[in-house]
CSV table of C-alpha atoms in Angstrom, one decimal:
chain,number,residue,atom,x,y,z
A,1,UNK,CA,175.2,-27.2,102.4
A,2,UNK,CA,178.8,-24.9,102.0
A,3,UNK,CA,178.1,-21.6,101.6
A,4,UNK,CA,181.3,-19.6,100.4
A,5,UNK,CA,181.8,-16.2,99.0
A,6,UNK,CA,185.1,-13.5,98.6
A,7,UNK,CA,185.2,-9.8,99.3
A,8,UNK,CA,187.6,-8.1,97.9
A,9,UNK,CA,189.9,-5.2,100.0
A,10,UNK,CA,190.2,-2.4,97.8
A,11,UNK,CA,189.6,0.2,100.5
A,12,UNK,CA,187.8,-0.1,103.7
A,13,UNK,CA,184.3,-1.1,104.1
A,14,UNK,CA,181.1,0.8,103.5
A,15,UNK,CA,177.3,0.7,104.3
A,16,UNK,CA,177.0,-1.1,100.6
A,17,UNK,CA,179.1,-3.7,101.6
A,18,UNK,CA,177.8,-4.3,105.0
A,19,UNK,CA,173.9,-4.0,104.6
A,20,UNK,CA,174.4,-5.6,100.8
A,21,UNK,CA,176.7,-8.4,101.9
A,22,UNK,CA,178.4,-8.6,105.0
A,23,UNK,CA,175.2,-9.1,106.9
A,24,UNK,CA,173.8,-11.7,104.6
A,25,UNK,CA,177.8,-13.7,105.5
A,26,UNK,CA,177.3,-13.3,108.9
A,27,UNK,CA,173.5,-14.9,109.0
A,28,UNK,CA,174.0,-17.8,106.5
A,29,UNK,CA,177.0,-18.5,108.9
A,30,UNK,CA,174.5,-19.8,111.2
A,31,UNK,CA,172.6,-21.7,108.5
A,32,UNK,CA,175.1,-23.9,106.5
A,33,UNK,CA,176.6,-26.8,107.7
A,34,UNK,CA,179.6,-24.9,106.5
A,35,UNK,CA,180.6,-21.4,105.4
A,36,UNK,CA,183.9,-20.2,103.9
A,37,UNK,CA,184.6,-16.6,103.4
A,38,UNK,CA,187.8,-15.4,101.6
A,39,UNK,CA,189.3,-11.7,101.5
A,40,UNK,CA,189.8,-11.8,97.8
A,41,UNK,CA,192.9,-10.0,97.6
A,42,UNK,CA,194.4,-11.7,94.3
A,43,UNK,CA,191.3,-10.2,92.7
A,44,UNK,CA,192.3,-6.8,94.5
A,45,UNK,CA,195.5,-6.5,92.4
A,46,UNK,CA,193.2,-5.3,89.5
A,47,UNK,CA,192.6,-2.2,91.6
A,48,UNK,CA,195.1,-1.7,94.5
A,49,UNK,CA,199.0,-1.8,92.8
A,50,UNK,CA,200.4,-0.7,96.0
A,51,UNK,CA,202.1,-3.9,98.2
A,52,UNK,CA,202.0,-2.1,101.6
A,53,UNK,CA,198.1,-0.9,101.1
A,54,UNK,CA,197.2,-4.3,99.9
A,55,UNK,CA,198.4,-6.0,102.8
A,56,UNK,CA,197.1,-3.4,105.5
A,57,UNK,CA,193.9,-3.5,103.4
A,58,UNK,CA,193.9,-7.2,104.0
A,59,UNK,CA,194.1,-7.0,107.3
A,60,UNK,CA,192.1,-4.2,108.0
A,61,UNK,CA,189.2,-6.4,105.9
A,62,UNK,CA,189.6,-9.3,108.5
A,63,UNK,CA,189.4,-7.1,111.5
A,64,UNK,CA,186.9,-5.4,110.5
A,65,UNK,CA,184.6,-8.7,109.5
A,66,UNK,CA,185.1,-10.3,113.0
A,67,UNK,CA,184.3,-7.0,114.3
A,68,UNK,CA,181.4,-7.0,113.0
A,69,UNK,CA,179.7,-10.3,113.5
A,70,UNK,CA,181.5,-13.3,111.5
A,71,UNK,CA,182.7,-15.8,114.1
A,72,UNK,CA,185.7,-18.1,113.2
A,73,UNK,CA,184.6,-20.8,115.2
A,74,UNK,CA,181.4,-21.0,112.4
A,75,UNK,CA,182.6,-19.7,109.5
A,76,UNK,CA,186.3,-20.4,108.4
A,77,UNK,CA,187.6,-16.9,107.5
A,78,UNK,CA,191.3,-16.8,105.2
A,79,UNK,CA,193.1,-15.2,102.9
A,80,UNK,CA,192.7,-16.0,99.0
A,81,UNK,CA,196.6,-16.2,98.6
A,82,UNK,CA,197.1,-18.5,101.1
A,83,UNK,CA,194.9,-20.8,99.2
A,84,UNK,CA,197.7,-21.2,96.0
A,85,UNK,CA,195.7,-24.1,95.2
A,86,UNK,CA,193.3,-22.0,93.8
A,87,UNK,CA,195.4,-20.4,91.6
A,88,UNK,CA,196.7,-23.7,89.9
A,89,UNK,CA,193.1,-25.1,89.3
A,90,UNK,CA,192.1,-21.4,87.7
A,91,UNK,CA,194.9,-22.6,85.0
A,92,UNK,CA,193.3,-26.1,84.4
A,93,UNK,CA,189.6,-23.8,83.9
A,94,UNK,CA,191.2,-21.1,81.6
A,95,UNK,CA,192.6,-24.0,79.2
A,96,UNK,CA,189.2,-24.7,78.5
A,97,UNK,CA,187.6,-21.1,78.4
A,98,UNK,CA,186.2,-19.6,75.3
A,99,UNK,CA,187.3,-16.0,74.6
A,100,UNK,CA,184.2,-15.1,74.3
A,101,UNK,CA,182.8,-16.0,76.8
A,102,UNK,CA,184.8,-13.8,79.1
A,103,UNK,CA,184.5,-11.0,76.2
A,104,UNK,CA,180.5,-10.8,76.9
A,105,UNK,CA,181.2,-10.8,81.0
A,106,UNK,CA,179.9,-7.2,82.3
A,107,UNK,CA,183.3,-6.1,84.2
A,108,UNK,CA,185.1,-6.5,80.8
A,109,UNK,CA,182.4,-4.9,78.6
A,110,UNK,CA,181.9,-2.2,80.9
A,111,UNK,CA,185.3,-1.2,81.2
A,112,UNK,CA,186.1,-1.0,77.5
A,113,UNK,CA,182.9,0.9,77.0
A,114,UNK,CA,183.7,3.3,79.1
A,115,UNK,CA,187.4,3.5,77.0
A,116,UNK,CA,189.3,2.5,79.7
A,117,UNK,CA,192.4,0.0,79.3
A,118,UNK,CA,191.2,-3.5,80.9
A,119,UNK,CA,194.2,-5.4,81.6
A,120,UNK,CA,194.5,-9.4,81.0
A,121,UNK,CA,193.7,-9.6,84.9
A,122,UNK,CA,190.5,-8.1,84.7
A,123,UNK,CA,189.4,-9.9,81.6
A,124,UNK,CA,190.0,-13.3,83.0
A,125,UNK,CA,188.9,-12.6,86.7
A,126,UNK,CA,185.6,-14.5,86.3
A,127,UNK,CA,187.7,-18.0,85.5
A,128,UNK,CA,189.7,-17.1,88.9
A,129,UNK,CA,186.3,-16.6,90.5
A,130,UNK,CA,185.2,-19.9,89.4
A,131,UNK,CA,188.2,-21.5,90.7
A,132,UNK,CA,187.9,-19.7,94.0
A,133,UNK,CA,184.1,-21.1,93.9
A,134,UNK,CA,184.9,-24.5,92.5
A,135,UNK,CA,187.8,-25.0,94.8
A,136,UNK,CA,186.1,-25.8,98.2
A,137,UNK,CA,183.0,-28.3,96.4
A,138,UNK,CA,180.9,-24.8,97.2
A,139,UNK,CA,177.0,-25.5,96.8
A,140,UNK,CA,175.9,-21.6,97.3
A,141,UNK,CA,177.3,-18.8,96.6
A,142,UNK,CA,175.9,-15.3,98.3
A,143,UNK,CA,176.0,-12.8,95.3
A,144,UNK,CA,174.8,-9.2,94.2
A,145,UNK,CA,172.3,-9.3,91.1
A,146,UNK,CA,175.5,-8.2,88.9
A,147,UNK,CA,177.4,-11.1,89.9
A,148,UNK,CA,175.0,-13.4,88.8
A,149,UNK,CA,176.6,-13.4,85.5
A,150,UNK,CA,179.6,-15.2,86.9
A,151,UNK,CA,178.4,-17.5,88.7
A,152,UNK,CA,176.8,-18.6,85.2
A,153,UNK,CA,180.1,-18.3,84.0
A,154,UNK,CA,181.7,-20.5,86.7
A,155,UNK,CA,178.4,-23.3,86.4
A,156,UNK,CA,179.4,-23.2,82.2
A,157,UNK,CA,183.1,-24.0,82.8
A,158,UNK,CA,182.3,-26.4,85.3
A,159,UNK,CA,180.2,-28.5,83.2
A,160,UNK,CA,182.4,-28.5,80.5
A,161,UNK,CA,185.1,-29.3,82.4
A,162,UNK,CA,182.5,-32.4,84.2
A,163,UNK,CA,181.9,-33.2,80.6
A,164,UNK,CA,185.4,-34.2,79.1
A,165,UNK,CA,186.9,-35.7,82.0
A,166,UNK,CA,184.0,-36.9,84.8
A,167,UNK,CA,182.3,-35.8,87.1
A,168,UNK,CA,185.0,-33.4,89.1
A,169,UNK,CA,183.3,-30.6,89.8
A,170,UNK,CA,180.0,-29.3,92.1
A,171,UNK,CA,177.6,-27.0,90.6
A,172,UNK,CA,177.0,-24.2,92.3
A,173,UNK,CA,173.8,-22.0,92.4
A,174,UNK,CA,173.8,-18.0,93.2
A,175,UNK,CA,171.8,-17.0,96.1
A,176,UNK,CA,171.3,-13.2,95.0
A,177,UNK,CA,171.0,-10.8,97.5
A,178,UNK,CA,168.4,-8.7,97.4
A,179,UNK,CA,169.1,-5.7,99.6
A,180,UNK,CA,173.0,-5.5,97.4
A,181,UNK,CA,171.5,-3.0,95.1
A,182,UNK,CA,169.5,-1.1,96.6
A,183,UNK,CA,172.4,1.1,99.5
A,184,UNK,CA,172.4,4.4,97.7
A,185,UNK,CA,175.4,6.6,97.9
A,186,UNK,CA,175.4,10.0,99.1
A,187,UNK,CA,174.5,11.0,95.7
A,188,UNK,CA,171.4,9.1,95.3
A,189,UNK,CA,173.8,5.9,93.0
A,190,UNK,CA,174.3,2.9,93.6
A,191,UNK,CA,177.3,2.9,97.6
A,192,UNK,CA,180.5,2.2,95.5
A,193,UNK,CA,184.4,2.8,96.1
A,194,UNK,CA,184.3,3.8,92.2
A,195,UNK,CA,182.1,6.3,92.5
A,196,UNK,CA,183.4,8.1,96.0
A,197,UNK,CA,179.9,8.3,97.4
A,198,UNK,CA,180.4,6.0,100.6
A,199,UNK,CA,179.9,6.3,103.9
A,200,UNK,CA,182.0,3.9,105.5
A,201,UNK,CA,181.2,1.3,108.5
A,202,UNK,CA,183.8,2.4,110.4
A,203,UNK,CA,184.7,6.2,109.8
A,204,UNK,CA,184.6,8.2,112.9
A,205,UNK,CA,181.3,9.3,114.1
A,206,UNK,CA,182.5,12.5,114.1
A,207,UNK,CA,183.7,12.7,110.7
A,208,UNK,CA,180.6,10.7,109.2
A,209,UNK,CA,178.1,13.1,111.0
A,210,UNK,CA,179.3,16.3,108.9
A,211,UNK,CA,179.9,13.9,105.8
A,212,UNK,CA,175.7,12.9,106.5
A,213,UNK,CA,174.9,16.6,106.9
A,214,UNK,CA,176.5,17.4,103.5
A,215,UNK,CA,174.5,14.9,101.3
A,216,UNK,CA,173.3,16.4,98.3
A,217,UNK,CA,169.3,16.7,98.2
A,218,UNK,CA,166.7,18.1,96.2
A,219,UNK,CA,166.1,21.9,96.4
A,220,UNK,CA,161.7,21.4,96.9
A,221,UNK,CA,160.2,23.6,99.0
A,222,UNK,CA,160.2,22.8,103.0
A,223,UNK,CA,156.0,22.8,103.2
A,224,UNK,CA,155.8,20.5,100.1
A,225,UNK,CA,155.1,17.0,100.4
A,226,UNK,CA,157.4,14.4,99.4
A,227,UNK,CA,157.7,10.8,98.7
A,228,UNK,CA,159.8,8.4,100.5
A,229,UNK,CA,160.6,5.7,98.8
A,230,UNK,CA,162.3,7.6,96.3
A,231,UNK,CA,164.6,9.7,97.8
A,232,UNK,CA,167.4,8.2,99.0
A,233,UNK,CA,168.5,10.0,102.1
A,234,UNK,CA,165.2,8.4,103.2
A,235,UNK,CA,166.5,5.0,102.0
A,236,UNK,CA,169.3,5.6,103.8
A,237,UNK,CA,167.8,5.7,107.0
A,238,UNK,CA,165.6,3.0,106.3
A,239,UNK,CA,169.0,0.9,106.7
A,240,UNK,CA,168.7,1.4,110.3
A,241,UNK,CA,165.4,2.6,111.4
A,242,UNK,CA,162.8,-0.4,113.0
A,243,UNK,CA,159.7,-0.6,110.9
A,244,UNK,CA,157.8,1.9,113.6
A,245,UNK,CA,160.6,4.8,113.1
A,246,UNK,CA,160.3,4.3,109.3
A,247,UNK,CA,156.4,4.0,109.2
A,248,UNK,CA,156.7,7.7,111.6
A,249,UNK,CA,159.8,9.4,108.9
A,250,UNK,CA,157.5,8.3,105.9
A,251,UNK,CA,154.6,9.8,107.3
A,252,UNK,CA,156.5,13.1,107.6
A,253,UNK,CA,157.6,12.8,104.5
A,254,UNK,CA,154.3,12.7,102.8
A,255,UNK,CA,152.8,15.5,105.4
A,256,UNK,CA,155.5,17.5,104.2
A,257,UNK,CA,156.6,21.3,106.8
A,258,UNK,CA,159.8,19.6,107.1
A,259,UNK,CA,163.7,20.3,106.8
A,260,UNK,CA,165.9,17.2,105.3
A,261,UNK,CA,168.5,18.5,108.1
A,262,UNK,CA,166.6,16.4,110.6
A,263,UNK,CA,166.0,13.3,108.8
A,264,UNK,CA,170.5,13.5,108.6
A,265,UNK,CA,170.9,14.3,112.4
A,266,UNK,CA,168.3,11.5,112.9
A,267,UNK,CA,170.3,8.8,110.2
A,268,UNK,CA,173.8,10.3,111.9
A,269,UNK,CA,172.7,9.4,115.5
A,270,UNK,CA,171.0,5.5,114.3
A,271,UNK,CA,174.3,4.8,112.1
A,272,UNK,CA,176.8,5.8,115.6
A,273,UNK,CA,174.4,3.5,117.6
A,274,UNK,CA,174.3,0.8,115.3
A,275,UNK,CA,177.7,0.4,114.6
A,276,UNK,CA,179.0,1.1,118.1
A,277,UNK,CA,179.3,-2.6,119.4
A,278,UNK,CA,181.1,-3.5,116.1
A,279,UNK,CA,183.4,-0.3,116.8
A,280,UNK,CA,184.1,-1.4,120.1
A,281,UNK,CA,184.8,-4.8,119.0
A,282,UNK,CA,187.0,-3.5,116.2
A,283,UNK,CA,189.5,-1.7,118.7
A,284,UNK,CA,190.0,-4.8,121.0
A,285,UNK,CA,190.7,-6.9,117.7
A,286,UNK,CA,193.2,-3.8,116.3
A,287,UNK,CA,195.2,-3.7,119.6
A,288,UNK,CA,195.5,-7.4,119.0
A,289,UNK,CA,196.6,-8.6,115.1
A,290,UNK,CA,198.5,-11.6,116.2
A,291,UNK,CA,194.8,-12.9,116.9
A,292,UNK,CA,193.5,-12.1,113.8
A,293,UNK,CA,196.3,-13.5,111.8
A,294,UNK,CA,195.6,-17.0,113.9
A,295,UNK,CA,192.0,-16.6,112.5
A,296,UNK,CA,193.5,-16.1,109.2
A,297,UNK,CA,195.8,-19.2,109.9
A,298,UNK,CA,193.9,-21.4,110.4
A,299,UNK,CA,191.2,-20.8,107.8
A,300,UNK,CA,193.4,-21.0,105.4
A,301,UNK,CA,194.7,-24.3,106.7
A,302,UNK,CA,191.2,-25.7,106.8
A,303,UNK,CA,190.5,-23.9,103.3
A,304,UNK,CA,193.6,-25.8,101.9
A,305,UNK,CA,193.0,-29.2,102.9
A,306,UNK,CA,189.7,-28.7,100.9
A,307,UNK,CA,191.2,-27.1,97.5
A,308,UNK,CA,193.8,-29.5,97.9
A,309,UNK,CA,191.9,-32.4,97.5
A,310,UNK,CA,189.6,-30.8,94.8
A,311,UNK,CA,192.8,-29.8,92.6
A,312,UNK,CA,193.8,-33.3,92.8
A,313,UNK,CA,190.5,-34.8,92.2
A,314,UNK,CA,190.8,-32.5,88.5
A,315,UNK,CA,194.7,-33.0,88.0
A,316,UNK,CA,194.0,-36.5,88.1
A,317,UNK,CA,190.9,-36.6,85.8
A,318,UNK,CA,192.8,-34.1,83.2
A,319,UNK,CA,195.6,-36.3,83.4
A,320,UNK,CA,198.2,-33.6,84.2
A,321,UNK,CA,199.0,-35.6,87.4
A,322,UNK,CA,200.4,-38.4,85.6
A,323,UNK,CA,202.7,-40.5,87.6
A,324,UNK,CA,200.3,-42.5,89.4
């Protein structure tokens, strides 16, 4: 079984993206017989349009996924770019793509609902994404419920593609991740970049504890009873918190006489702890990028040598390598 999935660095990593995503990476790491994981960063340029904050995003992104967990000697780790492979097979798929197909993708729809400008990028980032999945012969592909759509959309072109010229291509299936949707921001929404509510893995303790203290609650009475699993400074803590510690927070909840201040000293002082190997980790790794780029070297080396031979596997069966 390859597992393989992308994270894009548009800004530096949250509680979202850890406890939705990067967690999930770092176990099925130990249960694949291989896993690739990319920094999406040609995705990125839908967002970022800054060339010296893309690549220090990029890097920052790899530090900060060894630092917390993902071993390069078990999961091959690179940089989407450095795979231009992937970039010529995304051609081969968007010959065949329907329009509107990509037109009823969420990203797109969302985006001109909302009346803002999507650019060409954005509408055809699922047909990259299935090139970036399609590339490496991927069998499983770790995804948030709203990603699910794409994944579709990759299996679609993929079978079409498998149906006028052989059988090329492996279809994948999406292994949706259940805890992706459910991080809250400080604002009770869904953790997001977009919507500035994030807390992020590796922001200064310091800094984080007076961001915790200023989440936004609900103005009930101290004495009055409340319930837990709908609040999401409970949720929250939750994220950290062993079953016994939630079991005793959810029972105060309900009793009610208490002051959300000390369920945010209590989150502040489990999210320091937590973190704090990772943190540690993450300052040997930043006094030493040469390192990291070797990581980055030679997963994209390895990464290659895979999309390589599954570009010419569909060049050949499309006939656009012709002079055999």
């Amino acid at each position: 079984m390859r597992v393989l999935s992308g994270i894009q660095p548009t800004g530096r990593f949250h509680w979202g993206n850890y406890f939705g995503a990067i967690r999930q990476y770092i176990d099925l790491q130990h249960e694949a017989d291989e896993a690739f994981y990319f920094i999406a960063n040609l995705h990125a340029l839908t967002t970022v349009r800054s060339g010296k904050e893309l690549r220090q995003l990029t890097l920052d992104a790899a530090i900060d996924l060894v630092a917390l967990g993902l071993d390069p000697n078990k999961a091959t780790l690179f940089v989407q770019s450095d795979v231009p492979e992937v970039s010529e097979l995304c051609w081969l798929l968007m010959t065949g793509t329907p329009m509107g197909l990509l037109e009823r993708c969420h990203a797109y729809k969302d985006k001109k609902a909302r009346g803002i400008a999507a650019d060409t990028g954005l509408f055809a980032y699922p047909v990259l994404q299935a090139a970036d999945v399609l590339a490496y012969d991927s069998d499983i592909v770790p995804v948030g419920e709203d990603q699910v759509q794409h994944i579709e959309v990759c299996r679609d072109l993929a079978s079409k593609f498998n149906h006028q010229f052989g059988e090329v291509f492996v279809l994948p299936k999406a292994k949706v991740l259940a805890q992706a949707a459910r991080v809250p921001g400080v604002d009770g929404e869904k953790m997001s970049k977009s919507y500035r509510n994030t807390l992020e893995v590796f922001e200064d303790p310091k800094a984080q504890r007076k961001r915790i203290m200023r989440i936004v609650t609900d103005s009930r009475p101290v004495e009055e009873p409340k319930e837990p699993e709908t609040d999401h400074l409970y949720r929250l803590f939750a994220l950290f918190a062993d079953a016994t510690a939630q079991e005793a927070m959810a029972a105060t909840y309900r009793r009610g006489g208490f002051g959300y201040g000390e369920v945010k000293k209590e989150l502040a002082a489990l999210a320091e702890t937590f973190f704090a190997p990772a943190r540690e980790r993450r300052r040997e790794l930043e006094a030493d990028p040469e390192h990291v780029r070797e990581i980055l070297g030679d997963g994209a080396a390895k990464a290659r040598r895979k999309a390589a031979e599954v570009l010419l596997r569909s060049q050949r069966a499309c006939g656009v390598k012709w002079n055999l």
